[in-house]
Amino acid sequence: MDNTLLHNQNVIILFFGSISSLIVLIIATLLAIEIIFNWDFNKTDKRQHRLEKNSWLISTIIGFIASIKVILLPYFVFTIDTLSNIVPGAMCGAGVISYNDYGMKLLFIKIVELALIAFWLLLNRYDIKSLYRWIKPKMFLLILIFAISTIQLWFEYHFFEAIDIHKVVNCCSTLYGLLEGMNPLPWGLDRNLLLILFFLLYALILSTYLAKQEYLFTVAVILFSIIAYYSVLYFFAPYIYEQPNHNCPFCMMQKEYHYVGYAVWSLYFIGIFLGIWSIFAQKVLKIDSQISKRYSVTILGIFILLLVGYVLLYYYNNHTFLQEIKSTGMIMDM
Amino acid sequence: MKKPIVTLKDVSKIFDNGTKALDNINLQIFKNETIILSGVSGSGKTTLIGLIAGLDRPTEGLVEVDGVKISKLPQIELDSFRQKSVGVIFQDFGLIEYLTVYENIIASLIPLRLERDIAERRVQEAMREANISHKANSRVYHLSGGEKQRCAIARAVVNRPNIVICDEPTANLDLENSKQFIKLLNGLKSKGHTVIIATHDPIFERLMPNIRKITISNGKIENSYG
């Protein structure tokens, strides 16, 4: 009997999306290589006109790939969550993705790939406005995206191919639960300090945006990305689940929690991405990046409001906040 | 020395089926000049004005309009340039039949994102210029050929372009309406527009005797005089 998940319909759809986007990406990469070697904007000969047309074709291809990848990333998360129903021991996507070494790396590569594609599209926008000033870096970036897409497909195959539906995996409480005496937070932080840092860093993002302090803004965004990740897992997630010892990043994407995880993580990644993009736009492209910063600040603000909303909702319903986990692992209200 | 508003340098156009529509065209058109591009059907007139209007791109060579190398512009920038700098009057008018004259004209201002009162003022001016104000609220399918032509003129000039391009503008008009149209073209010239007319209608040579005429044959400029 075939124990792998390669024949699962969701997995087939994922492969279909990845392979079809890789095929068109091969075409774009070949065109990009020709542009790198032969581009001369001052020329008006047939080849230069053809290269200019090809550069627009590449933009269209990347736009097409972006629209596929933007669907495939949440679909991948949805798929691993769905697979938790047939993989023994898994309660959500966390168990499935941690089945082998490929899973988390694959998710990371998928996020990086999508971020690079978004980066390419933004760079393309400014390249067009500046009459191809960034054409060659853009084409090199395209080759990097091609390489990452290829690696992504390789990881995707090995991840799903290795999953044996008869082998028991760990559930998310084992993977993300707080064990006695163990502190999962970085730099020895406790939950209170984590929460204070979370709000302070957002205040720093907001104030550096208003004061137009580019470098401080970027530092604040990068630090916030780390602190916010842990804050979601170890402070806000329990309020979403209404269980103090439930810290899974995947369960919140399930129907029981109104798929709120998709909103939480989308706001998180888009807000961080725009924050980092803005410093690149300001310092490298030499363009005013206040608009991307404004979007970043706004999106991260919505991210915080959404999370705080769950805390307030819990308080409204229960007239108490969740208490820190006791060493026994018991759930208690304050 | 007068500065050209349109420059074509070594321009060729070969279509995907291998047809060579234009062959090594070199041409300069100056500000406030009115020129006639004449030639038989299939000679390359429409292809040439398509390149000047930014509706198509050359296979080879450079097209510069109003100081901008439009053959090098990315499509989105080209669209934006065309909206601001060029007005085109098509042979079949290219109007939306179920919209009114006013709606047809103001529609071409939408991409410019003007304030409403400025846009309306411009539409009123354009309709006055083309002598079609009295039909502002009539739907296009109720208009005669001459009225449709005037509506097309108003639409072409409403964005205040430096260049107005006409492709066989009198092909669907009777003699009287053709004369009216030429009168309107002279009005455009007096307001500073550069006017390029692609036509094989001899009425232009009769009624506009002092303007430059360029004859195109088999994709090449055969002669230029005037």
Coordinates of C-alpha atoms in Angstrom, one line a residue:
Chain A
M1 CA 0.0 0.0 0.0
D2 CA 1.2 3.5 -0.8
N3 CA 1.8 5.3 2.5
T4 CA 3.0 8.6 1.1
L5 CA 0.9 11.7 0.6
L6 CA 1.9 12.4 -3.0
H7 CA -1.5 11.2 -4.2
N8 CA -3.5 13.4 -1.9
Q9 CA -5.6 15.9 -4.0
N10 CA -4.4 19.0 -2.1
V11 CA -0.8 17.9 -2.5
I12 CA -1.3 17.4 -6.2
I13 CA -2.8 20.9 -6.5
L14 CA 0.2 22.3 -4.6
F15 CA 2.6 20.5 -7.0
F16 CA 0.6 21.6 -10.0
G17 CA 0.9 25.2 -8.9
S18 CA 4.6 24.9 -8.0
I19 CA 5.5 23.1 -11.3
S20 CA 3.5 25.4 -13.6
S21 CA 4.9 28.5 -12.0
L22 CA 8.4 27.0 -12.3
I23 CA 7.9 26.3 -16.0
V24 CA 7.0 29.9 -16.8
L25 CA 9.8 31.0 -14.5
I26 CA 12.2 29.1 -16.6
I27 CA 11.1 31.1 -19.6
A28 CA 11.5 34.3 -17.7
T29 CA 14.9 33.3 -16.5
L30 CA 16.1 32.6 -20.0
L31 CA 14.9 35.9 -21.2
A32 CA 16.5 37.6 -18.1
I33 CA 19.9 36.0 -19.0
E34 CA 19.7 37.4 -22.5
I35 CA 18.8 40.8 -21.1
I36 CA 21.8 40.7 -18.7
F37 CA 24.2 40.0 -21.5
N38 CA 22.8 42.2 -24.3
W39 CA 21.0 45.1 -22.8
D40 CA 22.0 48.6 -24.0
F41 CA 19.2 51.1 -23.6
N42 CA 20.8 53.7 -25.9
K43 CA 20.6 51.3 -28.9
T44 CA 17.5 51.4 -31.1
D45 CA 18.1 48.2 -33.1
K46 CA 15.9 45.2 -33.4
R47 CA 17.5 43.3 -30.6
Q48 CA 17.2 46.1 -28.1
H49 CA 13.5 46.6 -29.0
R50 CA 13.0 42.9 -28.6
L51 CA 14.7 42.9 -25.2
E52 CA 12.6 45.8 -24.0
K53 CA 9.4 43.8 -25.0
N54 CA 10.8 40.8 -23.3
S55 CA 11.3 42.8 -20.1
W56 CA 7.6 43.6 -20.1
L57 CA 6.9 39.9 -20.7
I58 CA 9.0 39.1 -17.7
S59 CA 7.0 41.6 -15.6
T60 CA 3.8 39.9 -16.7
I61 CA 5.2 36.4 -15.9
I62 CA 6.3 37.5 -12.4
G63 CA 2.9 39.1 -11.8
F64 CA 1.3 35.8 -12.8
I65 CA 3.6 33.8 -10.5
A66 CA 3.0 36.2 -7.7
S67 CA -0.8 35.7 -8.0
I68 CA -0.2 31.9 -7.9
K69 CA 2.2 32.0 -5.0
V70 CA 0.0 34.3 -3.0
I71 CA -2.7 31.6 -3.2
L72 CA -0.3 28.7 -2.8
L73 CA 1.3 29.8 0.5
P74 CA -1.9 29.9 2.5
Y75 CA -3.1 26.8 0.6
F76 CA 0.0 25.0 1.7
V77 CA -0.8 25.9 5.3
F78 CA -4.4 24.8 4.7
T79 CA -3.2 21.5 3.2
I80 CA -0.9 20.6 6.1
D81 CA -3.7 21.4 8.4
T82 CA -6.1 19.2 6.5
L83 CA -3.5 16.4 6.5
S84 CA -3.5 16.4 10.2
N85 CA -6.8 14.5 9.9
I86 CA -5.0 11.5 8.3
V87 CA -1.6 11.7 9.9
P88 CA -1.8 9.9 13.3
G89 CA -0.9 12.0 16.3
A90 CA -1.2 15.4 14.5
M91 CA -3.9 17.7 15.9
C92 CA -3.1 20.5 13.4
G93 CA -0.6 21.6 10.8
A94 CA 2.2 21.8 13.4
G95 CA 2.4 18.1 13.8
V96 CA 2.4 17.5 10.0
I97 CA 5.0 20.1 9.2
S98 CA 7.3 18.9 12.0
Y99 CA 7.1 15.3 10.7
N100 CA 10.5 15.6 9.1
D101 CA 13.3 18.1 8.7
Y102 CA 12.0 19.5 5.4
G103 CA 8.7 20.8 6.7
M104 CA 9.7 24.0 8.6
K105 CA 12.5 24.7 6.0
L106 CA 9.9 24.4 3.2
L107 CA 7.6 26.9 5.0
F108 CA 10.5 29.3 5.5
I109 CA 11.5 29.0 1.8
K110 CA 8.0 29.6 0.7
I111 CA 7.8 32.8 2.8
V112 CA 11.2 34.0 1.5
E113 CA 10.2 33.2 -2.1
L114 CA 7.0 35.2 -1.8
A115 CA 8.8 38.1 -0.1
L116 CA 11.4 38.1 -2.9
I117 CA 8.7 38.1 -5.6
A118 CA 6.9 41.0 -3.9
F119 CA 10.2 42.7 -3.7
W120 CA 10.8 42.2 -7.4
L121 CA 7.4 43.6 -8.3
L122 CA 8.0 46.7 -6.2
L123 CA 11.5 47.1 -7.7
N124 CA 10.0 46.6 -11.2
R125 CA 7.6 49.5 -10.5
Y126 CA 10.4 51.9 -9.8
D127 CA 12.6 50.5 -12.6
I128 CA 9.8 51.3 -15.1
K129 CA 9.4 54.8 -13.7
S130 CA 13.2 55.4 -13.9
L131 CA 13.4 54.0 -17.5
Y132 CA 15.2 50.7 -16.7
R133 CA 17.7 52.0 -14.2
W134 CA 17.4 48.8 -12.2
I135 CA 17.0 46.4 -15.1
K136 CA 20.1 44.3 -14.4
P137 CA 19.8 44.0 -10.6
K138 CA 16.1 43.1 -11.3
M139 CA 17.2 40.3 -13.6
F140 CA 19.8 39.0 -11.2
L141 CA 17.1 38.9 -8.5
L142 CA 14.8 37.0 -10.9
I143 CA 17.5 34.3 -11.3
L144 CA 17.7 34.1 -7.5
I145 CA 13.9 33.7 -7.4
F146 CA 14.2 30.9 -10.0
A147 CA 16.9 29.2 -7.8
I148 CA 14.7 29.5 -4.7
S149 CA 11.6 28.2 -6.5
T150 CA 13.6 25.2 -7.7
I151 CA 14.8 24.5 -4.2
Q152 CA 11.3 25.0 -2.9
L153 CA 9.9 22.4 -5.3
W154 CA 12.7 19.9 -4.3
F155 CA 11.9 20.5 -0.6
E156 CA 8.1 20.2 -1.3
Y157 CA 8.6 16.8 -3.0
H158 CA 10.8 15.4 -0.3
F159 CA 8.6 16.7 2.5
F160 CA 5.4 15.1 1.2
E161 CA 7.2 12.0 -0.1
A162 CA 8.7 11.2 3.3
I163 CA 5.4 11.4 5.3
D164 CA 4.2 8.0 6.2
I165 CA 0.5 8.1 7.2
H166 CA 1.0 5.1 9.5
K167 CA 3.7 6.7 11.6
V168 CA 2.6 8.7 14.7
V169 CA 3.8 12.3 14.9
N170 CA 3.9 14.9 17.8
C171 CA 1.0 17.2 18.3
C172 CA 1.3 20.9 18.7
S173 CA 1.1 20.9 22.5
T174 CA 4.3 18.8 22.5
L175 CA 6.0 21.1 19.9
Y176 CA 4.9 24.4 21.3
G177 CA 3.8 23.7 24.8
L178 CA 5.5 25.1 27.9
L179 CA 7.3 22.4 29.7
E180 CA 8.1 22.7 33.4
G181 CA 11.2 24.8 34.1
M182 CA 11.7 25.6 30.4
N183 CA 11.5 29.2 29.1
P184 CA 10.9 29.2 25.3
L185 CA 11.2 33.0 25.1
P186 CA 14.4 34.6 23.7
W187 CA 17.0 36.5 25.8
G188 CA 15.6 35.1 29.0
L189 CA 12.5 37.3 28.8
D190 CA 9.4 36.5 30.8
R191 CA 5.9 37.0 29.5
N192 CA 5.3 40.4 31.1
L193 CA 8.6 41.8 29.8
L194 CA 7.8 40.3 26.4
L195 CA 4.4 42.1 26.3
I196 CA 6.0 45.4 27.4
L197 CA 8.6 45.1 24.7
F198 CA 5.9 44.3 22.1
F199 CA 4.0 47.5 22.7
L200 CA 7.2 49.6 23.3
L201 CA 8.7 48.5 20.0
Y202 CA 5.5 49.3 18.1
A203 CA 5.5 52.8 19.8
L204 CA 9.1 53.1 18.6
I205 CA 8.1 52.1 15.0
L206 CA 5.3 54.7 15.2
S207 CA 7.5 57.5 16.6
T208 CA 10.4 56.8 14.2
Y209 CA 7.9 56.9 11.3
L210 CA 6.6 60.3 12.4
A211 CA 10.1 61.6 13.1
K212 CA 11.4 60.2 9.8
Q213 CA 14.3 58.3 11.5
E214 CA 15.0 55.7 8.8
Y215 CA 17.6 53.5 10.5
L216 CA 15.9 53.5 13.9
F217 CA 12.6 52.6 12.1
T218 CA 14.3 49.6 10.4
V219 CA 15.9 48.4 13.7
A220 CA 12.5 48.8 15.4
V221 CA 10.8 46.8 12.7
I222 CA 13.3 44.0 12.8
L223 CA 13.2 43.7 16.6
F224 CA 9.4 43.9 16.5
S225 CA 9.3 41.0 14.0
I226 CA 11.1 38.8 16.6
I227 CA 9.2 40.0 19.7
A228 CA 5.9 40.0 17.9
Y229 CA 6.3 36.3 16.8
Y230 CA 6.9 35.2 20.4
S231 CA 4.2 37.5 21.7
V232 CA 1.7 35.9 19.4
L233 CA 2.7 32.4 20.4
Y234 CA 3.2 32.9 24.1
F235 CA 0.8 35.7 25.0
F236 CA -1.9 36.2 22.4
A237 CA -2.5 32.7 21.1
P238 CA -3.8 31.5 24.4
Y239 CA -6.4 34.2 24.3
I240 CA -7.4 33.2 20.8
Y241 CA -7.7 29.5 22.0
E242 CA -9.0 30.5 25.4
Q243 CA -6.5 28.1 26.9
P244 CA -3.4 29.3 28.7
N245 CA -1.2 26.4 27.6
H246 CA -2.1 26.4 23.9
N247 CA 0.7 28.2 22.0
C248 CA 0.4 26.7 18.5
P249 CA 0.9 29.0 15.5
F250 CA -1.1 26.7 13.3
C251 CA -4.3 25.9 15.2
M252 CA -5.6 29.5 14.9
M253 CA -5.9 28.8 11.1
Q254 CA -8.5 26.2 11.7
K255 CA -12.3 26.7 11.3
E256 CA -12.9 26.6 15.1
Y257 CA -11.0 29.8 15.4
H258 CA -12.6 31.4 12.4
Y259 CA -9.4 31.1 10.4
V260 CA -8.1 34.1 12.2
G261 CA -4.5 32.8 12.0
Y262 CA -4.5 33.7 8.2
A263 CA -5.3 37.3 9.1
V264 CA -2.8 37.4 12.0
W265 CA 0.1 36.0 10.1
S266 CA -0.7 37.9 6.8
L267 CA -0.8 41.2 8.7
Y268 CA 2.4 40.3 10.5
F269 CA 4.4 39.3 7.4
I270 CA 3.1 42.1 5.2
G271 CA 3.7 44.8 7.8
I272 CA 7.3 43.6 8.5
F273 CA 8.0 43.2 4.7
L274 CA 6.8 46.8 4.0
G275 CA 8.9 48.1 6.9
I276 CA 12.0 46.5 5.6
W277 CA 11.2 47.4 2.0
S278 CA 10.9 51.1 2.9
I279 CA 14.5 51.4 4.1
F280 CA 15.7 49.7 0.9
A281 CA 13.6 52.1 -1.2
Q282 CA 14.9 55.1 0.8
K283 CA 18.6 54.3 0.8
V284 CA 19.1 52.3 -2.4
L285 CA 16.4 53.4 -4.8
K286 CA 16.6 57.0 -3.4
I287 CA 12.8 57.4 -3.4
D288 CA 10.6 58.7 -0.7
S289 CA 9.4 55.7 1.2
Q290 CA 7.0 57.4 3.7
I291 CA 4.1 55.7 1.9
S292 CA 5.4 52.2 2.4
K293 CA 6.2 53.1 6.0
R294 CA 2.7 54.4 6.5
Y295 CA 1.3 51.1 5.2
S296 CA 3.7 49.2 7.4
V297 CA 2.7 51.2 10.5
T298 CA -1.0 50.9 9.7
I299 CA -0.9 47.1 9.0
L300 CA 1.1 46.4 12.1
G301 CA -1.3 48.6 14.0
I302 CA -4.3 46.5 12.7
F303 CA -2.2 43.4 13.6
I304 CA -1.9 44.6 17.2
L305 CA -5.6 45.7 17.4
L306 CA -6.7 42.3 16.2
L307 CA -4.6 40.6 18.9
V308 CA -5.6 43.0 21.7
G309 CA -9.2 42.5 20.6
Y310 CA -8.9 38.8 21.6
V311 CA -7.6 39.8 25.0
L312 CA -10.4 42.3 25.6
L313 CA -13.0 39.8 24.3
Y314 CA -11.7 37.2 26.8
Y315 CA -11.9 39.8 29.6
Y316 CA -15.3 40.9 28.6
N317 CA -16.6 37.3 28.6
N318 CA -14.8 36.1 31.7
H319 CA -14.1 39.2 33.8
T320 CA -10.5 38.1 34.2
F321 CA -7.3 37.7 32.3
L322 CA -5.5 34.4 31.6
Q323 CA -3.0 33.6 34.3
E324 CA 0.6 32.5 33.6
I325 CA 0.9 28.8 33.4
K326 CA 1.6 27.0 36.6
S327 CA 4.4 24.5 36.8
T328 CA 1.9 21.7 36.9
G329 CA 0.6 22.7 33.5
M330 CA -2.9 23.4 35.1
I331 CA -5.0 26.1 33.4
M332 CA -6.0 28.8 35.8
D333 CA -7.9 32.1 35.7
M334 CA -6.6 35.1 37.5
Chain B
M1 CA 16.2 76.9 -35.6
K2 CA 12.8 75.4 -35.1
K3 CA 12.7 72.4 -32.8
P4 CA 10.9 69.3 -34.1
I5 CA 8.0 68.1 -32.0
V6 CA 8.0 64.7 -33.8
T7 CA 11.2 62.9 -34.8
L8 CA 11.4 59.5 -36.5
K9 CA 14.9 58.1 -36.9
D10 CA 15.6 55.0 -39.0
V11 CA 12.2 53.6 -38.1
S12 CA 11.1 50.3 -39.5
K13 CA 8.0 48.2 -38.7
I14 CA 7.7 44.6 -39.5
F15 CA 4.5 42.8 -38.4
D16 CA 4.6 39.3 -37.0
N17 CA 3.5 37.8 -40.3
G18 CA 6.6 39.2 -41.9
T19 CA 5.0 42.2 -43.7
K20 CA 7.3 45.2 -43.8
A21 CA 4.9 48.1 -43.2
L22 CA 7.6 50.8 -42.8
D23 CA 11.1 50.8 -44.1
N24 CA 13.8 53.1 -42.6
I25 CA 11.6 56.2 -42.2
N26 CA 13.3 59.4 -41.2
L27 CA 11.0 62.3 -40.6
Q28 CA 10.7 65.5 -38.6
I29 CA 7.5 67.4 -37.8
F30 CA 7.7 70.9 -36.2
K31 CA 5.5 72.6 -33.6
N32 CA 2.3 74.1 -34.8
E33 CA 2.8 72.5 -38.2
T34 CA 0.0 70.8 -40.1
I35 CA 1.1 68.0 -42.4
I36 CA -0.7 65.6 -44.6
L37 CA 0.5 62.0 -45.0
S38 CA -0.8 60.7 -48.2
G39 CA -0.6 57.5 -50.0
V40 CA -2.7 54.6 -51.3
S41 CA -4.3 52.1 -49.0
G42 CA -1.7 49.8 -47.5
S43 CA 1.1 52.2 -48.1
G44 CA 1.9 52.5 -44.4
K45 CA 0.2 55.7 -43.4
T46 CA -1.9 54.3 -40.5
T47 CA 1.1 52.3 -39.2
L48 CA 3.2 55.5 -39.2
I49 CA 0.6 57.5 -37.3
G50 CA 0.1 54.6 -35.0
L51 CA 3.8 54.8 -34.1
I52 CA 3.6 58.6 -33.6
A53 CA 0.5 58.3 -31.5
G54 CA 2.2 55.6 -29.3
L55 CA -0.4 53.0 -30.3
D56 CA 2.3 50.7 -31.7
R57 CA 6.0 50.3 -31.5
P58 CA 8.7 50.2 -34.1
T59 CA 10.7 47.0 -34.8
E60 CA 13.7 49.2 -35.2
G61 CA 14.6 52.9 -34.8
L62 CA 13.6 55.7 -32.6
V63 CA 10.3 57.7 -32.3
E64 CA 10.6 60.9 -30.3
V65 CA 7.4 62.9 -29.6
D66 CA 7.3 66.1 -27.6
G67 CA 10.8 65.5 -26.3
V68 CA 10.0 62.0 -25.1
K69 CA 11.5 58.9 -26.7
I70 CA 8.2 57.1 -26.8
S71 CA 9.5 54.0 -28.6
K72 CA 11.6 53.3 -25.4
L73 CA 8.8 53.9 -22.9
P74 CA 7.4 51.0 -20.9
Q75 CA 3.8 50.4 -21.8
I76 CA 2.3 52.0 -18.6
E77 CA 4.4 55.1 -19.1
L78 CA 3.5 55.2 -22.8
D79 CA -0.2 55.1 -21.9
S80 CA 0.2 57.9 -19.5
F81 CA 2.2 59.9 -22.1
R82 CA -0.5 59.4 -24.8
Q83 CA -3.3 60.5 -22.4
K84 CA -1.5 63.8 -21.9
S85 CA 0.2 64.6 -25.1
V86 CA -1.7 63.1 -28.1
G87 CA -5.2 63.3 -29.4
V88 CA -6.3 60.8 -32.1
I89 CA -9.3 61.1 -34.4
F90 CA -10.0 57.7 -35.9
Q91 CA -11.5 56.9 -39.3
D92 CA -14.5 55.1 -37.7
F93 CA -14.6 57.8 -34.9
G94 CA -14.1 55.2 -32.2
L95 CA -17.0 56.6 -30.1
I96 CA -19.1 54.6 -27.6
E97 CA -22.5 54.5 -29.3
Y98 CA -24.7 54.2 -26.2
L99 CA -23.0 57.1 -24.3
T100 CA -23.9 60.7 -24.8
V101 CA -21.5 63.2 -26.5
Y102 CA -20.6 64.7 -23.1
E103 CA -19.9 61.2 -21.6
N104 CA -17.8 60.2 -24.6
I105 CA -15.6 63.2 -24.2
I106 CA -15.3 63.3 -20.4
A107 CA -14.5 59.5 -20.4
S108 CA -11.1 60.3 -21.9
L109 CA -10.3 62.5 -19.0
I110 CA -10.9 59.8 -16.3
P111 CA -7.2 58.6 -16.4
L112 CA -6.0 62.1 -15.8
R113 CA -7.8 62.2 -12.4
L114 CA -8.8 65.9 -12.7
E115 CA -11.1 67.6 -10.3
R116 CA -14.7 67.4 -11.5
D117 CA -15.2 71.1 -12.1
I118 CA -11.9 71.4 -14.1
A119 CA -12.9 68.3 -16.1
E120 CA -16.3 69.7 -16.9
R121 CA -14.9 73.0 -17.9
R122 CA -12.5 71.3 -20.3
V123 CA -15.3 69.3 -21.8
Q124 CA -17.4 72.5 -22.4
E125 CA -14.4 74.2 -24.0
A126 CA -13.7 71.2 -26.3
M127 CA -17.3 70.9 -27.3
R128 CA -17.4 74.6 -28.1
E129 CA -14.1 74.2 -30.1
A130 CA -15.6 71.4 -32.1
N131 CA -19.0 73.1 -32.5
I132 CA -20.9 70.2 -30.9
S133 CA -22.2 71.8 -27.6
H134 CA -25.8 71.7 -28.8
K135 CA -25.7 67.9 -28.9
A136 CA -24.0 67.4 -25.5
N137 CA -26.8 65.2 -24.2
S138 CA -27.5 63.2 -27.3
R139 CA -26.5 59.6 -27.6
V140 CA -23.9 58.9 -30.3
Y141 CA -26.2 56.6 -32.2
H142 CA -28.6 59.5 -32.8
L143 CA -25.8 61.6 -34.4
S144 CA -25.1 62.1 -38.1
G145 CA -21.7 61.3 -39.6
G146 CA -20.6 65.0 -39.4
E147 CA -21.7 65.3 -35.8
K148 CA -19.9 62.1 -34.8
Q149 CA -16.8 63.5 -36.4
R150 CA -17.1 66.7 -34.4
C151 CA -17.6 64.7 -31.2
A152 CA -14.4 62.8 -32.1
I153 CA -12.6 66.1 -32.5
A154 CA -13.8 67.3 -29.1
R155 CA -12.7 64.1 -27.5
A156 CA -9.3 64.3 -29.2
V157 CA -8.6 67.9 -28.0
V158 CA -10.2 67.7 -24.5
N159 CA -6.9 66.6 -22.9
R160 CA -5.2 69.6 -24.5
P161 CA -2.7 67.6 -26.4
N162 CA 0.2 69.2 -28.3
I163 CA -0.4 66.9 -31.2
V164 CA -3.7 65.9 -32.9
I165 CA -3.5 62.9 -35.3
C166 CA -6.3 62.1 -37.8
D167 CA -6.5 58.8 -39.6
E168 CA -8.6 59.1 -42.8
P169 CA -10.9 61.7 -41.1
T170 CA -13.1 62.4 -44.1
A171 CA -13.6 58.8 -45.2
N172 CA -17.1 58.6 -43.7
L173 CA -18.1 62.2 -44.5
D174 CA -19.9 63.9 -47.4
L175 CA -18.3 66.9 -49.2
E176 CA -20.1 69.5 -47.0
N177 CA -19.1 67.8 -43.7
S178 CA -15.5 67.4 -45.0
K179 CA -15.3 71.1 -45.6
Q180 CA -16.6 71.8 -42.1
F181 CA -14.1 69.4 -40.7
I182 CA -11.2 71.1 -42.5
K183 CA -12.4 74.4 -41.1
L184 CA -12.2 72.9 -37.7
L185 CA -8.7 71.6 -38.3
N186 CA -7.6 75.1 -39.3
G187 CA -9.1 76.3 -36.0
L188 CA -6.9 73.7 -34.1
K189 CA -3.8 74.9 -35.9
S190 CA -4.6 78.5 -34.9
K191 CA -4.8 77.3 -31.2
G192 CA -1.2 75.9 -31.4
H193 CA -1.9 72.2 -32.0
T194 CA 0.4 70.3 -34.3
V195 CA -1.9 68.4 -36.7
I196 CA -1.0 65.3 -38.6
I197 CA -3.5 64.0 -41.1
A198 CA -3.2 60.6 -42.8
T199 CA -5.5 60.6 -45.9
H200 CA -5.8 59.8 -49.5
D201 CA -8.7 62.3 -49.9
P202 CA -7.7 65.0 -52.5
I203 CA -10.0 67.5 -50.8
F204 CA -7.2 68.3 -48.3
E205 CA -4.8 69.3 -51.1
R206 CA -7.4 71.5 -52.6
L207 CA -8.5 73.2 -49.4
M208 CA -5.2 73.3 -47.5
P209 CA -2.8 74.2 -50.3
N210 CA 0.0 75.7 -48.2
I211 CA 0.8 72.9 -45.9
R212 CA 3.5 70.2 -46.1
K213 CA 2.5 67.0 -47.8
I214 CA 4.4 63.7 -47.4
T215 CA 3.7 60.8 -49.7
I216 CA 4.3 57.3 -48.5
S217 CA 4.6 54.4 -50.8
N218 CA 5.4 50.8 -49.9
G219 CA 6.5 51.8 -46.4
K220 CA 8.9 54.5 -47.6
I221 CA 8.7 58.3 -47.8
E222 CA 8.5 58.9 -51.6
N223 CA 8.5 62.7 -51.5
S224 CA 7.9 65.6 -49.2
Y225 CA 6.9 69.0 -50.4
G226 CA 5.2 72.2 -49.2

